[in-house]
PDB file of C-alpha atoms and ligand atoms in Angstrom:
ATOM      1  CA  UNK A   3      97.468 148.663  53.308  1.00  0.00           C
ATOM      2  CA  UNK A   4      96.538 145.321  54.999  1.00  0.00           C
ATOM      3  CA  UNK A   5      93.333 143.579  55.740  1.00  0.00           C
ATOM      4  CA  UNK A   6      93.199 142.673  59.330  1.00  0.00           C
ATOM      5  CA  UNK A   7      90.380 140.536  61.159  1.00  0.00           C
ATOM      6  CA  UNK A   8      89.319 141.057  64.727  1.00  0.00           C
ATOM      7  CA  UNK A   9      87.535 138.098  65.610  1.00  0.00           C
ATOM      8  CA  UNK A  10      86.539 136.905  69.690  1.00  0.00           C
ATOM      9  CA  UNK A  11      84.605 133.772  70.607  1.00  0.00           C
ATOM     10  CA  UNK A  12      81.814 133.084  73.206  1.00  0.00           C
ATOM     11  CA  UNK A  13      80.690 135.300  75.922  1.00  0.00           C
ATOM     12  CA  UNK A  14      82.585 138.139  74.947  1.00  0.00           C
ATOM     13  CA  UNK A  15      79.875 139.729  73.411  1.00  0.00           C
ATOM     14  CA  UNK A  16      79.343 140.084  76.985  1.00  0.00           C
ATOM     15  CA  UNK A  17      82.376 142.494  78.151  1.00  0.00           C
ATOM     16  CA  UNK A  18      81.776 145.305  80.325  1.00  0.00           C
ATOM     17  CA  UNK A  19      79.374 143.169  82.479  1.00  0.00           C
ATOM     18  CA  UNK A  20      81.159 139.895  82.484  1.00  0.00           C
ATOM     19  CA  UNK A  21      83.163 139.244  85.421  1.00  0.00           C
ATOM     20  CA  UNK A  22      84.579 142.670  85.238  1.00  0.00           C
ATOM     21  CA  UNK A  23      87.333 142.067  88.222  1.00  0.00           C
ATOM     22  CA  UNK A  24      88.459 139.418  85.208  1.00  0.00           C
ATOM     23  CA  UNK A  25      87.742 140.963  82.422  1.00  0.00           C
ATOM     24  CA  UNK A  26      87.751 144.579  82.482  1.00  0.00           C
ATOM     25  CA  UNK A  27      85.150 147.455  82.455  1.00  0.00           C
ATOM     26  CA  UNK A  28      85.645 148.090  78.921  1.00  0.00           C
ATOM     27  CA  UNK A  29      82.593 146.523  76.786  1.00  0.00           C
ATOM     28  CA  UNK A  30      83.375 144.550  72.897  1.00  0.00           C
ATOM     29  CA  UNK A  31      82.067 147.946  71.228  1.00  0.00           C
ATOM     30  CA  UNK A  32      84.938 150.327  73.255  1.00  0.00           C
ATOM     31  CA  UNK A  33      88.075 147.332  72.007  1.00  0.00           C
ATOM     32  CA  UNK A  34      86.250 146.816  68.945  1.00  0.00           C
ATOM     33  CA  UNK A  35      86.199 151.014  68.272  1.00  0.00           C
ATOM     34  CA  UNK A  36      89.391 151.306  69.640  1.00  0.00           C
ATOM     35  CA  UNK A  37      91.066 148.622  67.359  1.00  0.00           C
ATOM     36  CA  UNK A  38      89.270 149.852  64.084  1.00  0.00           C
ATOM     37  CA  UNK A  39      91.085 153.602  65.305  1.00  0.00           C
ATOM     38  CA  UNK A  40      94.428 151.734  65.911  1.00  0.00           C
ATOM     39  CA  UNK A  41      94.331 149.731  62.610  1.00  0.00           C
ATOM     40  CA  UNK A  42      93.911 153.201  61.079  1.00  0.00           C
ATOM     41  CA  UNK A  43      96.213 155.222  62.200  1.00  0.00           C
ATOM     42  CA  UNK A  44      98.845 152.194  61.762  1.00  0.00           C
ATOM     43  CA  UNK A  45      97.803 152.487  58.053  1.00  0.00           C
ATOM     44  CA  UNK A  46      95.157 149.099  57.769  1.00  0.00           C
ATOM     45  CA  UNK A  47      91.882 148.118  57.520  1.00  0.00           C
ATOM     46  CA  UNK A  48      90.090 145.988  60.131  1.00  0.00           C
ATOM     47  CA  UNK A  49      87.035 144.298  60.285  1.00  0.00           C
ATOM     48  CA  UNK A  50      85.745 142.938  63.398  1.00  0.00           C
ATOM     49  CA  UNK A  51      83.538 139.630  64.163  1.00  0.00           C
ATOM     50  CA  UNK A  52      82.222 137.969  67.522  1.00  0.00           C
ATOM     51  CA  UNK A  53      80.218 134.659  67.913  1.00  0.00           C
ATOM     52  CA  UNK A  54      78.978 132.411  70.081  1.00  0.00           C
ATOM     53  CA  UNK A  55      78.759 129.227  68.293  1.00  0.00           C
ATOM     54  CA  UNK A  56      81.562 127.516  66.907  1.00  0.00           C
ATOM     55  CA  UNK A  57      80.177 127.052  63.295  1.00  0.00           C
ATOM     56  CA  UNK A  58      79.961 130.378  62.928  1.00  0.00           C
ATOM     57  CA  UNK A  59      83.418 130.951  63.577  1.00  0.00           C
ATOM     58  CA  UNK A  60      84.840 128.315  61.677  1.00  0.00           C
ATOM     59  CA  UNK A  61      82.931 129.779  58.691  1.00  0.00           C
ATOM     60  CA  UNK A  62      84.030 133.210  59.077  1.00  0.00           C
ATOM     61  CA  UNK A  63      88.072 132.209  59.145  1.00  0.00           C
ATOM     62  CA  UNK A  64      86.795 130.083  55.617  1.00  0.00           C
ATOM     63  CA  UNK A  65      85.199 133.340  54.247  1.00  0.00           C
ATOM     64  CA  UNK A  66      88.471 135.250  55.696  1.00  0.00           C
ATOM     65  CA  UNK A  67      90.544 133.523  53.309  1.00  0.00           C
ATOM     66  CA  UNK A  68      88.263 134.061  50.168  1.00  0.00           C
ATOM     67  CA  UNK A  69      88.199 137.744  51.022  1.00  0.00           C
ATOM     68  CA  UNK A  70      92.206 137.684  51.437  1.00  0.00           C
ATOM     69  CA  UNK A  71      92.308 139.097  54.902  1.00  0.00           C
ATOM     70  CA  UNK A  72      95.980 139.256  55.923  1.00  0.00           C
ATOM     71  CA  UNK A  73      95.963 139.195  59.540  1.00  0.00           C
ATOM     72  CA  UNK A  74      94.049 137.931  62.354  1.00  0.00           C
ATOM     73  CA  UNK A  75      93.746 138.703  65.965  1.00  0.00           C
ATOM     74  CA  UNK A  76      91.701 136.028  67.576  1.00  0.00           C
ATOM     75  CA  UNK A  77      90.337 135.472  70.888  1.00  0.00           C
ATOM     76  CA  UNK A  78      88.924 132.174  71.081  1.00  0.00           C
ATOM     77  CA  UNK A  79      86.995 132.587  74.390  1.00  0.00           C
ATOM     78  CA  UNK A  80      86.114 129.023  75.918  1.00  0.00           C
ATOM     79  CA  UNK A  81      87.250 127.727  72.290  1.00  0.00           C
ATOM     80  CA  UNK A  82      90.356 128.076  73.580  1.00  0.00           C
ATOM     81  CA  UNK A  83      90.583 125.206  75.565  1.00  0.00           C
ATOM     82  CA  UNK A  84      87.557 122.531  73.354  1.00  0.00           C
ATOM     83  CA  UNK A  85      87.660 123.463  69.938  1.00  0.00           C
ATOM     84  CA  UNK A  86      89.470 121.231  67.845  1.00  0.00           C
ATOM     85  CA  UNK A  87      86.824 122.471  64.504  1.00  0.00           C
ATOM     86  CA  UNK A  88      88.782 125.527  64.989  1.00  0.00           C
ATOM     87  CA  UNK A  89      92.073 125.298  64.927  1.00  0.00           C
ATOM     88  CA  UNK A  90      91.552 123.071  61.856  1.00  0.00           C
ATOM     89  CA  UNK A  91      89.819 126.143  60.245  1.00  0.00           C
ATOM     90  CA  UNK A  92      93.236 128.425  60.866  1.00  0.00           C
ATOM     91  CA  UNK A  93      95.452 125.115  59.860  1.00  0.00           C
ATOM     92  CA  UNK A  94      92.927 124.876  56.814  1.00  0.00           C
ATOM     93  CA  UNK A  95      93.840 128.622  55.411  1.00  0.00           C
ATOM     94  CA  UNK A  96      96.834 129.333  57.017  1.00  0.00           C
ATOM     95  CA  UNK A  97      96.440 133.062  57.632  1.00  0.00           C
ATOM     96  CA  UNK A  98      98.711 134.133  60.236  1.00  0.00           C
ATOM     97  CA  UNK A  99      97.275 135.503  63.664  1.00  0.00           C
ATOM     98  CA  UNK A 100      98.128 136.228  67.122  1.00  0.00           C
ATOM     99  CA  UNK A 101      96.077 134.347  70.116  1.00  0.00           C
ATOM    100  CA  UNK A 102      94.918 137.539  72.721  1.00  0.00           C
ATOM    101  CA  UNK A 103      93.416 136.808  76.102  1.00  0.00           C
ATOM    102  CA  UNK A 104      92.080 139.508  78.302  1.00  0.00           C
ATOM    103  CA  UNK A 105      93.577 137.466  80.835  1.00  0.00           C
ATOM    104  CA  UNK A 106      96.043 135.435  82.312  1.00  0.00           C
ATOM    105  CA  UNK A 107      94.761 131.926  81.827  1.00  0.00           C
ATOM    106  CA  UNK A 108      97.935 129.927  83.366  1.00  0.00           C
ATOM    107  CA  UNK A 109      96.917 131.820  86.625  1.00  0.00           C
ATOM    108  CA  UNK A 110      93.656 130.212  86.473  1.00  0.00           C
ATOM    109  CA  UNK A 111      92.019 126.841  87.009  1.00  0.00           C
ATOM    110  CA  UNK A 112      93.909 124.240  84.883  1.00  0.00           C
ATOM    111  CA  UNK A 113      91.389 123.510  82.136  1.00  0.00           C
ATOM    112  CA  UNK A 114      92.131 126.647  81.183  1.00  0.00           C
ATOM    113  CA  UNK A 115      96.297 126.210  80.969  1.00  0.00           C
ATOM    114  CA  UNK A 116      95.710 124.305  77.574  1.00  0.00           C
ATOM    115  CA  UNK A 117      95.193 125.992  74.025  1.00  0.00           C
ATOM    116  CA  UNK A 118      94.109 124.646  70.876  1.00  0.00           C
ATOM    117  CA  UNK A 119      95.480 127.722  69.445  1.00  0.00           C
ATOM    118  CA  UNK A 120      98.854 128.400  71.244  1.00  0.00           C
ATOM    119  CA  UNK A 121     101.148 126.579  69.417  1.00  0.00           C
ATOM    120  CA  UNK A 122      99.809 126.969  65.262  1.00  0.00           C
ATOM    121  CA  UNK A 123     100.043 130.913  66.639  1.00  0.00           C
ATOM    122  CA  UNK A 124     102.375 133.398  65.132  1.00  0.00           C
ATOM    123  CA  UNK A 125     102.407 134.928  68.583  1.00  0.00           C
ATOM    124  CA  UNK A 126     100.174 134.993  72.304  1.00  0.00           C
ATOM    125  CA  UNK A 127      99.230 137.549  74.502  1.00  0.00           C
ATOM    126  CA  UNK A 128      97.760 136.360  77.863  1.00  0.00           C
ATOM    127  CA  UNK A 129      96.581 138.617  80.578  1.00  0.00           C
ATOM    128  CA  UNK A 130      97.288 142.478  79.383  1.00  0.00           C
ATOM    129  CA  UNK A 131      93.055 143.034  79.379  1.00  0.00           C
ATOM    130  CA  UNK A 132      91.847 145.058  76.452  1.00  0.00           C
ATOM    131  CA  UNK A 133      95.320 146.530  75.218  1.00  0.00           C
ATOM    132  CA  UNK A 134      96.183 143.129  74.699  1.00  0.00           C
ATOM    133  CA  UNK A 135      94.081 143.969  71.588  1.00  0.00           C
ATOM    134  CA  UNK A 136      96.140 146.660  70.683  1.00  0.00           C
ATOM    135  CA  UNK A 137      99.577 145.062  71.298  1.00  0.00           C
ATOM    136  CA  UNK A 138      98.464 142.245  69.027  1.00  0.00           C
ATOM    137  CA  UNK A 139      97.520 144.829  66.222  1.00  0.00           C
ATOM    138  CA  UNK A 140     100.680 146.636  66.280  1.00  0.00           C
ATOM    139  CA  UNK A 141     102.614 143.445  65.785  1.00  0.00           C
ATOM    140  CA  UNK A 142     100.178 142.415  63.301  1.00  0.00           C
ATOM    141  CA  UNK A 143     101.108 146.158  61.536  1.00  0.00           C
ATOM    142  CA  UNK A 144     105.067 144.764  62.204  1.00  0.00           C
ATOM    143  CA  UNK A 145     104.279 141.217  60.971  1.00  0.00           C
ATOM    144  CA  UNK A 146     102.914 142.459  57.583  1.00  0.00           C
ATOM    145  CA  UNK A 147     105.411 145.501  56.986  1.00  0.00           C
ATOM    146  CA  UNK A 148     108.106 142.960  57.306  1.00  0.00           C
ATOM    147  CA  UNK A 149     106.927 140.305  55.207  1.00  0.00           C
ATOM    148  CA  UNK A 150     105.673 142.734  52.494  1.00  0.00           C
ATOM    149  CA  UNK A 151     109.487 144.294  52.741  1.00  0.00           C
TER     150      UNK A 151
HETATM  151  C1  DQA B  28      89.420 134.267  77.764  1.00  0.00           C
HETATM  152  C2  DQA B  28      89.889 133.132  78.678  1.00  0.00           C
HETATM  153  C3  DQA B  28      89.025 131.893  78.492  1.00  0.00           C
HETATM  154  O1  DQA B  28      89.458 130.865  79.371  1.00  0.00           O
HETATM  155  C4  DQA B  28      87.579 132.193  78.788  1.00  0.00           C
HETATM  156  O2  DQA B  28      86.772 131.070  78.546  1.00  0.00           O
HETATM  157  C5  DQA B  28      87.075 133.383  78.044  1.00  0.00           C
HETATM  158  C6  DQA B  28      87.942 134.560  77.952  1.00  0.00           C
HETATM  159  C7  DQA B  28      90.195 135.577  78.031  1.00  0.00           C
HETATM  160  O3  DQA B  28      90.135 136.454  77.179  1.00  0.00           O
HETATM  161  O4  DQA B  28      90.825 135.727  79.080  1.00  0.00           O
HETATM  162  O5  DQA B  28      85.948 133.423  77.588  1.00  0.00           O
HETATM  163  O6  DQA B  28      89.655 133.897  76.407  1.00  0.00           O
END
């Protein structure tokens, strides 16, 4: 069994009511439930995290590594495309993770074409909505299972 992290950035606290016709109709709580379901029946534990302000953030990947979590899924939100503070947190403890966004930011306006994130990433998913969430867990499930042999 495997300690995964769920962790999403600014605004998407907000999901459900956010720009839905970008975003989706499901709300943090459904993906959140949903993942915690998925990480179970695959076998694995996941915790889940959201914050708006980058400090906070930063400090939870820290704390991830104390508490040996072996997996994240992160979606930075706006992070994505500013925060320098945290990518330096994943270089800093080097726990693998996959980059998720709801959706497809290379069909939107061009600040939002660059990542911080995209290229220290085991993997990305761009534009699947909320099952992006669960694609990125069961290749987190994969990812472990094969490096655990
Ligand atoms: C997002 C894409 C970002 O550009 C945006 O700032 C978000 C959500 C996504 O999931 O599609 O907050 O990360």
């Amino acid at each position: 069994m495997s300690d995964f992290l769920l962790i999403n950035g600014p605004n998407l606290n907000l999901l459900g009511a956010r720009e839905p016709d970008v975003y989706g109709e499901a709300t943090l709580g459904d993906i959140e439930m949903r993942c915690a379901e998925l990480a179970e029946a695959l076998g694995h534990r996941l915790s889940s995290y959201q914050s708006n302000a980058e400090h906070e953030l930063v400090d939870r990947v820290q704390q991830a590594a104390k508490d040996g979590i072996d997996f994240i899924v992160l979606n930075p939100g706006a992070f994505t495309h500013t925060s320098v503070a945290l990518r330096d947190a994943f270089l800093a403890v080097r726990i693998p993770f996959i980059e998720v966004h709801l959706s497809n930011t290379f069909a939107r306006e061009e600040f939002r074409h660059h990542s911080y994130f995209s290229d220290i990433a085991n993997s990305c998913l761009f534009g699947f909505g909320a099952y992006g969430y669960e694609l990125a867990l069961q290749a987190a499930a994969r990812y472990v299972a094969s490096t655990r042999g």
